[in-house]
């Protein structure tokens, strides 16, 4: 995410699990969930937004559904996703 502070602009990393993707062409978006200071935080990003610095995939998970909303109710080890081999 590009963050503007007065005159300067810097890149702020936002790392988490992508729990949903909405593919609507130019209007595509994805939802990222992370745990910040013990509290669950979700943020929706527009895929083609100029405010995004870069999107990189760190790991790919083995899941059986498209939307991972069930992760909202899980904490700790239960919220982990098995890595794809």
Short mmCIF file of N, CA, C and O in Angstrom, two decimals:
data_model
loop_
_atom_site.label_atom_id
_atom_site.label_comp_id
_atom_site.label_asym_id
_atom_site.label_seq_id
_atom_site.Cartn_x
_atom_site.Cartn_y
_atom_site.Cartn_z
N UNK A 1 0.84 -1.17 0.00
CA UNK A 1 0.00 0.00 0.00
C UNK A 1 0.88 1.23 0.00
O UNK A 1 1.82 1.31 0.78
N UNK A 2 0.57 2.16 -0.86
CA UNK A 2 1.29 3.43 -0.84
C UNK A 2 0.61 4.36 0.16
O UNK A 2 -0.59 4.59 0.09
N UNK A 3 1.40 4.87 1.09
CA UNK A 3 0.87 5.76 2.12
C UNK A 3 1.49 7.13 1.92
O UNK A 3 2.70 7.27 1.81
N UNK A 4 0.63 8.15 1.89
CA UNK A 4 1.12 9.51 1.69
C UNK A 4 1.15 10.21 3.04
O UNK A 4 0.15 10.25 3.76
N UNK A 5 2.34 10.74 3.39
CA UNK A 5 2.52 11.47 4.64
C UNK A 5 3.04 12.85 4.30
O UNK A 5 4.24 13.04 4.10
N UNK A 6 2.14 13.80 4.21
CA UNK A 6 2.53 15.16 3.83
C UNK A 6 3.01 15.18 2.39
O UNK A 6 2.25 14.89 1.47
N UNK A 7 4.26 15.53 2.19
CA UNK A 7 4.85 15.58 0.84
C UNK A 7 5.36 14.21 0.40
O UNK A 7 5.37 13.90 -0.78
N UNK A 8 5.80 13.42 1.39
CA UNK A 8 6.45 12.15 1.08
C UNK A 8 5.46 11.02 0.87
O UNK A 8 4.35 11.05 1.37
N UNK A 9 5.90 10.00 0.13
CA UNK A 9 5.10 8.81 -0.10
C UNK A 9 5.97 7.59 0.17
O UNK A 9 7.10 7.53 -0.29
N UNK A 10 5.42 6.65 0.93
CA UNK A 10 6.18 5.44 1.24
C UNK A 10 5.30 4.22 1.04
O UNK A 10 4.08 4.34 0.90
N UNK A 11 5.93 3.04 1.02
CA UNK A 11 5.19 1.79 0.83
C UNK A 11 5.04 1.09 2.18
O UNK A 11 6.03 0.87 2.88
N UNK A 12 3.80 0.79 2.55
CA UNK A 12 3.50 0.11 3.80
C UNK A 12 3.05 -1.32 3.48
O UNK A 12 2.11 -1.51 2.72
N UNK A 13 3.74 -2.30 4.05
CA UNK A 13 3.40 -3.70 3.79
C UNK A 13 2.15 -4.10 4.56
O UNK A 13 1.97 -3.70 5.71
N UNK A 14 1.30 -4.89 3.93
CA UNK A 14 0.09 -5.44 4.57
C UNK A 14 0.05 -6.91 4.22
O UNK A 14 -0.30 -7.28 3.11
N UNK A 15 0.46 -7.75 5.16
CA UNK A 15 0.60 -9.18 4.88
C UNK A 15 -0.45 -9.97 5.65
O UNK A 15 -0.64 -9.76 6.85
N UNK A 16 -1.17 -10.84 4.94
CA UNK A 16 -2.19 -11.64 5.58
C UNK A 16 -2.71 -12.71 4.64
O UNK A 16 -2.12 -12.98 3.60
N UNK A 17 -3.84 -13.30 5.01
CA UNK A 17 -4.45 -14.37 4.23
C UNK A 17 -5.53 -13.77 3.34
O UNK A 17 -6.39 -13.03 3.82
N UNK A 18 -5.50 -14.10 2.05
CA UNK A 18 -6.56 -13.67 1.15
C UNK A 18 -7.74 -14.60 1.37
O UNK A 18 -7.67 -15.78 1.07
N UNK A 19 -8.84 -14.04 1.91
CA UNK A 19 -9.99 -14.89 2.21
C UNK A 19 -11.06 -14.81 1.12
O UNK A 19 -11.96 -15.64 1.09
N UNK A 20 -10.98 -13.83 0.23
CA UNK A 20 -11.98 -13.72 -0.84
C UNK A 20 -11.41 -12.94 -2.01
O UNK A 20 -10.63 -12.01 -1.83
N UNK A 21 -11.81 -13.36 -3.21
CA UNK A 21 -11.47 -12.63 -4.43
C UNK A 21 -12.76 -12.37 -5.19
O UNK A 21 -13.61 -13.25 -5.30
N UNK A 22 -12.92 -11.16 -5.69
CA UNK A 22 -14.08 -10.81 -6.50
C UNK A 22 -13.57 -10.40 -7.87
O UNK A 22 -12.90 -9.38 -7.99
N UNK A 23 -13.84 -11.21 -8.88
CA UNK A 23 -13.35 -10.93 -10.22
C UNK A 23 -14.44 -10.27 -11.05
O UNK A 23 -15.35 -10.91 -11.52
N UNK A 24 -14.33 -8.97 -11.20
CA UNK A 24 -15.30 -8.19 -11.97
C UNK A 24 -14.55 -7.28 -12.93
O UNK A 24 -14.81 -6.09 -12.99
N UNK A 25 -13.58 -7.85 -13.64
CA UNK A 25 -12.83 -7.07 -14.63
C UNK A 25 -12.01 -5.97 -13.96
O UNK A 25 -11.21 -6.22 -13.07
N UNK A 26 -12.25 -4.74 -14.39
CA UNK A 26 -11.51 -3.60 -13.86
C UNK A 26 -11.92 -3.31 -12.41
O UNK A 26 -11.20 -2.65 -11.68
N UNK A 27 -13.07 -3.81 -12.01
CA UNK A 27 -13.60 -3.57 -10.67
C UNK A 27 -13.26 -4.71 -9.71
O UNK A 27 -13.92 -4.87 -8.68
N UNK A 28 -12.25 -5.52 -10.03
CA UNK A 28 -11.87 -6.66 -9.19
C UNK A 28 -11.33 -6.20 -7.85
O UNK A 28 -10.70 -5.15 -7.75
N UNK A 29 -11.57 -7.04 -6.84
CA UNK A 29 -11.05 -6.73 -5.52
C UNK A 29 -10.72 -8.03 -4.80
O UNK A 29 -11.12 -9.11 -5.22
N UNK A 30 -9.97 -7.91 -3.71
CA UNK A 30 -9.67 -9.06 -2.86
C UNK A 30 -9.62 -8.62 -1.41
O UNK A 30 -9.29 -7.47 -1.11
N UNK A 31 -10.01 -9.53 -0.53
CA UNK A 31 -10.07 -9.23 0.90
C UNK A 31 -8.92 -9.95 1.60
O UNK A 31 -8.73 -11.15 1.41
N UNK A 32 -8.17 -9.21 2.40
CA UNK A 32 -7.02 -9.76 3.12
C UNK A 32 -7.31 -9.67 4.61
O UNK A 32 -7.76 -8.64 5.11
N UNK A 33 -7.10 -10.77 5.32
CA UNK A 33 -7.31 -10.82 6.77
C UNK A 33 -5.99 -11.07 7.47
O UNK A 33 -5.21 -11.93 7.06
N UNK A 34 -5.75 -10.31 8.52
CA UNK A 34 -4.55 -10.53 9.33
C UNK A 34 -4.89 -10.27 10.79
O UNK A 34 -5.93 -9.68 11.10
N UNK A 35 -4.02 -10.72 11.68
CA UNK A 35 -4.19 -10.50 13.11
C UNK A 35 -3.24 -9.38 13.51
O UNK A 35 -2.03 -9.49 13.33
N UNK A 36 -3.79 -8.28 14.00
CA UNK A 36 -2.99 -7.13 14.40
C UNK A 36 -3.22 -6.85 15.88
O UNK A 36 -4.33 -6.51 16.28
N UNK A 37 -2.18 -7.03 16.69
CA UNK A 37 -2.25 -6.82 18.15
C UNK A 37 -3.36 -7.66 18.79
O UNK A 37 -4.12 -7.18 19.62
N UNK A 38 -3.48 -8.91 18.33
CA UNK A 38 -4.46 -9.82 18.90
C UNK A 38 -5.88 -9.62 18.39
O UNK A 38 -6.80 -10.30 18.83
N UNK A 39 -6.08 -8.70 17.48
CA UNK A 39 -7.41 -8.41 16.94
C UNK A 39 -7.42 -8.72 15.45
O UNK A 39 -6.48 -8.37 14.73
N UNK A 40 -8.47 -9.37 14.98
CA UNK A 40 -8.59 -9.68 13.56
C UNK A 40 -8.95 -8.44 12.76
O UNK A 40 -9.87 -7.71 13.12
N UNK A 41 -8.21 -8.19 11.68
CA UNK A 41 -8.45 -7.02 10.83
C UNK A 41 -8.59 -7.49 9.39
O UNK A 41 -7.78 -8.28 8.91
N UNK A 42 -9.63 -7.02 8.72
CA UNK A 42 -9.84 -7.33 7.31
C UNK A 42 -9.82 -6.05 6.51
O UNK A 42 -10.32 -5.03 6.96
N UNK A 43 -9.27 -6.15 5.31
CA UNK A 43 -9.21 -4.98 4.44
C UNK A 43 -9.47 -5.40 3.01
O UNK A 43 -8.95 -6.41 2.57
N UNK A 44 -10.28 -4.64 2.30
CA UNK A 44 -10.60 -4.92 0.91
C UNK A 44 -9.74 -4.02 0.03
O UNK A 44 -9.71 -2.80 0.23
N UNK A 45 -9.02 -4.63 -0.90
CA UNK A 45 -8.16 -3.89 -1.82
C UNK A 45 -8.73 -3.98 -3.23
O UNK A 45 -9.18 -5.05 -3.65
N UNK A 46 -8.69 -2.90 -3.97
CA UNK A 46 -9.03 -2.92 -5.38
C UNK A 46 -7.80 -3.41 -6.13
O UNK A 46 -6.71 -2.86 -5.95
N UNK A 47 -7.94 -4.41 -6.97
CA UNK A 47 -6.80 -5.05 -7.62
C UNK A 47 -6.01 -4.07 -8.49
O UNK A 47 -4.78 -4.09 -8.49
N UNK A 48 -6.70 -3.20 -9.21
CA UNK A 48 -6.02 -2.30 -10.15
C UNK A 48 -5.89 -0.89 -9.61
O UNK A 48 -5.80 0.07 -10.36
N UNK A 49 -5.85 -0.75 -8.29
CA UNK A 49 -5.74 0.56 -7.66
C UNK A 49 -4.32 1.12 -7.79
O UNK A 49 -3.34 0.39 -7.61
N UNK A 50 -4.19 2.41 -8.09
CA UNK A 50 -2.85 3.02 -8.13
C UNK A 50 -2.24 3.15 -6.74
O UNK A 50 -1.03 3.37 -6.61
N UNK A 51 -3.06 2.99 -5.70
CA UNK A 51 -2.56 3.08 -4.32
C UNK A 51 -1.81 1.82 -3.91
O UNK A 51 -1.14 1.82 -2.87
N UNK A 52 -1.90 0.74 -4.70
CA UNK A 52 -1.17 -0.49 -4.39
C UNK A 52 0.22 -0.40 -4.99
O UNK A 52 0.38 -0.12 -6.18
N UNK A 53 1.22 -0.65 -4.16
CA UNK A 53 2.59 -0.66 -4.66
C UNK A 53 2.86 -1.90 -5.49
O UNK A 53 3.20 -1.83 -6.66
N UNK A 54 2.67 -3.06 -4.88
CA UNK A 54 2.87 -4.35 -5.56
C UNK A 54 2.10 -5.42 -4.80
O UNK A 54 1.85 -5.28 -3.61
N UNK A 55 1.74 -6.47 -5.52
CA UNK A 55 1.08 -7.62 -4.90
C UNK A 55 1.98 -8.82 -5.11
O UNK A 55 2.35 -9.13 -6.24
N UNK A 56 2.35 -9.48 -4.02
CA UNK A 56 3.19 -10.67 -4.15
C UNK A 56 2.59 -11.79 -3.31
O UNK A 56 2.09 -11.56 -2.22
N UNK A 57 2.66 -13.01 -3.84
CA UNK A 57 2.15 -14.19 -3.16
C UNK A 57 3.31 -14.85 -2.42
O UNK A 57 4.30 -15.25 -3.04
N UNK A 58 3.21 -14.95 -1.11
CA UNK A 58 4.27 -15.55 -0.30
C UNK A 58 4.13 -17.07 -0.26
O UNK A 58 5.09 -17.80 -0.42
N UNK A 59 2.89 -17.55 -0.01
CA UNK A 59 2.62 -18.98 0.06
C UNK A 59 1.26 -19.26 -0.55
O UNK A 59 0.38 -18.41 -0.53
N UNK A 60 1.08 -20.49 -1.04
CA UNK A 60 -0.21 -20.90 -1.58
C UNK A 60 -0.75 -22.01 -0.69
O UNK A 60 -0.02 -22.92 -0.30
N UNK A 61 -2.05 -21.94 -0.40
CA UNK A 61 -2.65 -22.91 0.50
C UNK A 61 -3.53 -23.92 -0.22
O UNK A 61 -3.98 -23.70 -1.33
N UNK A 62 -3.76 -25.03 0.45
CA UNK A 62 -4.61 -26.10 -0.05
C UNK A 62 -5.98 -25.95 0.61
O UNK A 62 -6.14 -26.30 1.77
N UNK A 63 -6.94 -25.37 -0.11
CA UNK A 63 -8.27 -25.16 0.45
C UNK A 63 -9.32 -25.78 -0.47
O UNK A 63 -9.06 -26.02 -1.64
N UNK A 64 -10.52 -26.03 0.09
CA UNK A 64 -11.56 -26.73 -0.68
C UNK A 64 -12.72 -25.82 -1.06
O UNK A 64 -13.73 -26.29 -1.55
N UNK A 65 -12.58 -24.54 -0.82
CA UNK A 65 -13.65 -23.62 -1.20
C UNK A 65 -13.07 -22.28 -1.64
O UNK A 65 -11.91 -21.98 -1.40
N UNK A 66 -13.88 -21.47 -2.30
CA UNK A 66 -13.41 -20.22 -2.86
C UNK A 66 -13.31 -19.11 -1.81
O UNK A 66 -12.34 -18.36 -1.78
N UNK A 67 -14.30 -19.01 -0.95
CA UNK A 67 -14.33 -17.96 0.07
C UNK A 67 -14.01 -18.58 1.42
O UNK A 67 -14.64 -19.54 1.84
N UNK A 68 -13.05 -18.00 2.11
CA UNK A 68 -12.58 -18.57 3.38
C UNK A 68 -13.12 -17.81 4.58
O UNK A 68 -12.40 -17.51 5.53
N UNK A 69 -14.42 -17.47 4.54
CA UNK A 69 -15.02 -16.70 5.62
C UNK A 69 -15.04 -17.47 6.94
O UNK A 69 -15.13 -16.86 8.01
N UNK A 70 -14.93 -18.78 6.90
CA UNK A 70 -14.95 -19.58 8.12
C UNK A 70 -13.72 -19.30 8.98
O UNK A 70 -13.71 -19.60 10.18
N UNK A 71 -12.67 -18.70 8.41
CA UNK A 71 -11.47 -18.39 9.19
C UNK A 71 -11.74 -17.29 10.22
O UNK A 71 -10.97 -17.12 11.17
N UNK A 72 -12.82 -16.54 10.04
CA UNK A 72 -13.16 -15.47 10.99
C UNK A 72 -13.47 -16.04 12.37
O UNK A 72 -13.18 -15.41 13.38
N UNK A 73 -14.04 -17.23 12.41
CA UNK A 73 -14.43 -17.83 13.69
C UNK A 73 -13.31 -18.64 14.33
O UNK A 73 -13.44 -19.06 15.47
N UNK A 74 -12.24 -18.85 13.61
CA UNK A 74 -11.16 -19.71 14.11
C UNK A 74 -10.01 -18.87 14.65
O UNK A 74 -9.70 -17.80 14.14
N UNK A 75 -9.33 -19.42 15.67
CA UNK A 75 -8.17 -18.75 16.24
C UNK A 75 -7.03 -19.75 16.40
O UNK A 75 -7.26 -20.96 16.45
N UNK A 76 -5.83 -19.26 16.48
CA UNK A 76 -4.66 -20.10 16.74
C UNK A 76 -4.37 -21.09 15.63
O UNK A 76 -4.40 -20.77 14.46
N UNK A 77 -4.11 -22.34 16.03
CA UNK A 77 -3.73 -23.38 15.06
C UNK A 77 -4.87 -23.73 14.13
O UNK A 77 -4.65 -24.15 12.99
N UNK A 78 -6.10 -23.57 14.57
CA UNK A 78 -7.27 -23.91 13.75
C UNK A 78 -7.42 -22.97 12.56
O UNK A 78 -8.05 -23.31 11.56
N UNK A 79 -6.80 -21.79 12.65
CA UNK A 79 -6.92 -20.79 11.58
C UNK A 79 -5.83 -20.95 10.52
O UNK A 79 -5.78 -20.20 9.56
N UNK A 80 -4.96 -21.95 10.71
CA UNK A 80 -3.89 -22.15 9.74
C UNK A 80 -4.37 -22.89 8.51
O UNK A 80 -5.31 -23.70 8.59
N UNK A 81 -3.73 -22.64 7.38
CA UNK A 81 -4.08 -23.30 6.12
C UNK A 81 -2.90 -24.16 5.69
O UNK A 81 -1.75 -23.71 5.71
N UNK A 82 -3.20 -25.39 5.33
CA UNK A 82 -2.17 -26.33 4.88
C UNK A 82 -1.53 -25.82 3.59
O UNK A 82 -2.25 -25.37 2.68
N UNK A 83 -0.22 -25.86 3.52
CA UNK A 83 0.48 -25.35 2.34
C UNK A 83 0.41 -26.34 1.20
O UNK A 83 0.51 -27.55 1.38
N UNK A 84 0.26 -25.79 -0.01
CA UNK A 84 0.20 -26.61 -1.23
C UNK A 84 1.60 -27.09 -1.57
O UNK A 84 2.55 -26.33 -1.53
N UNK A 85 1.73 -28.38 -1.90
CA UNK A 85 3.07 -28.93 -2.24
C UNK A 85 3.29 -29.00 -3.71
O UNK A 85 2.46 -29.04 -4.51
#
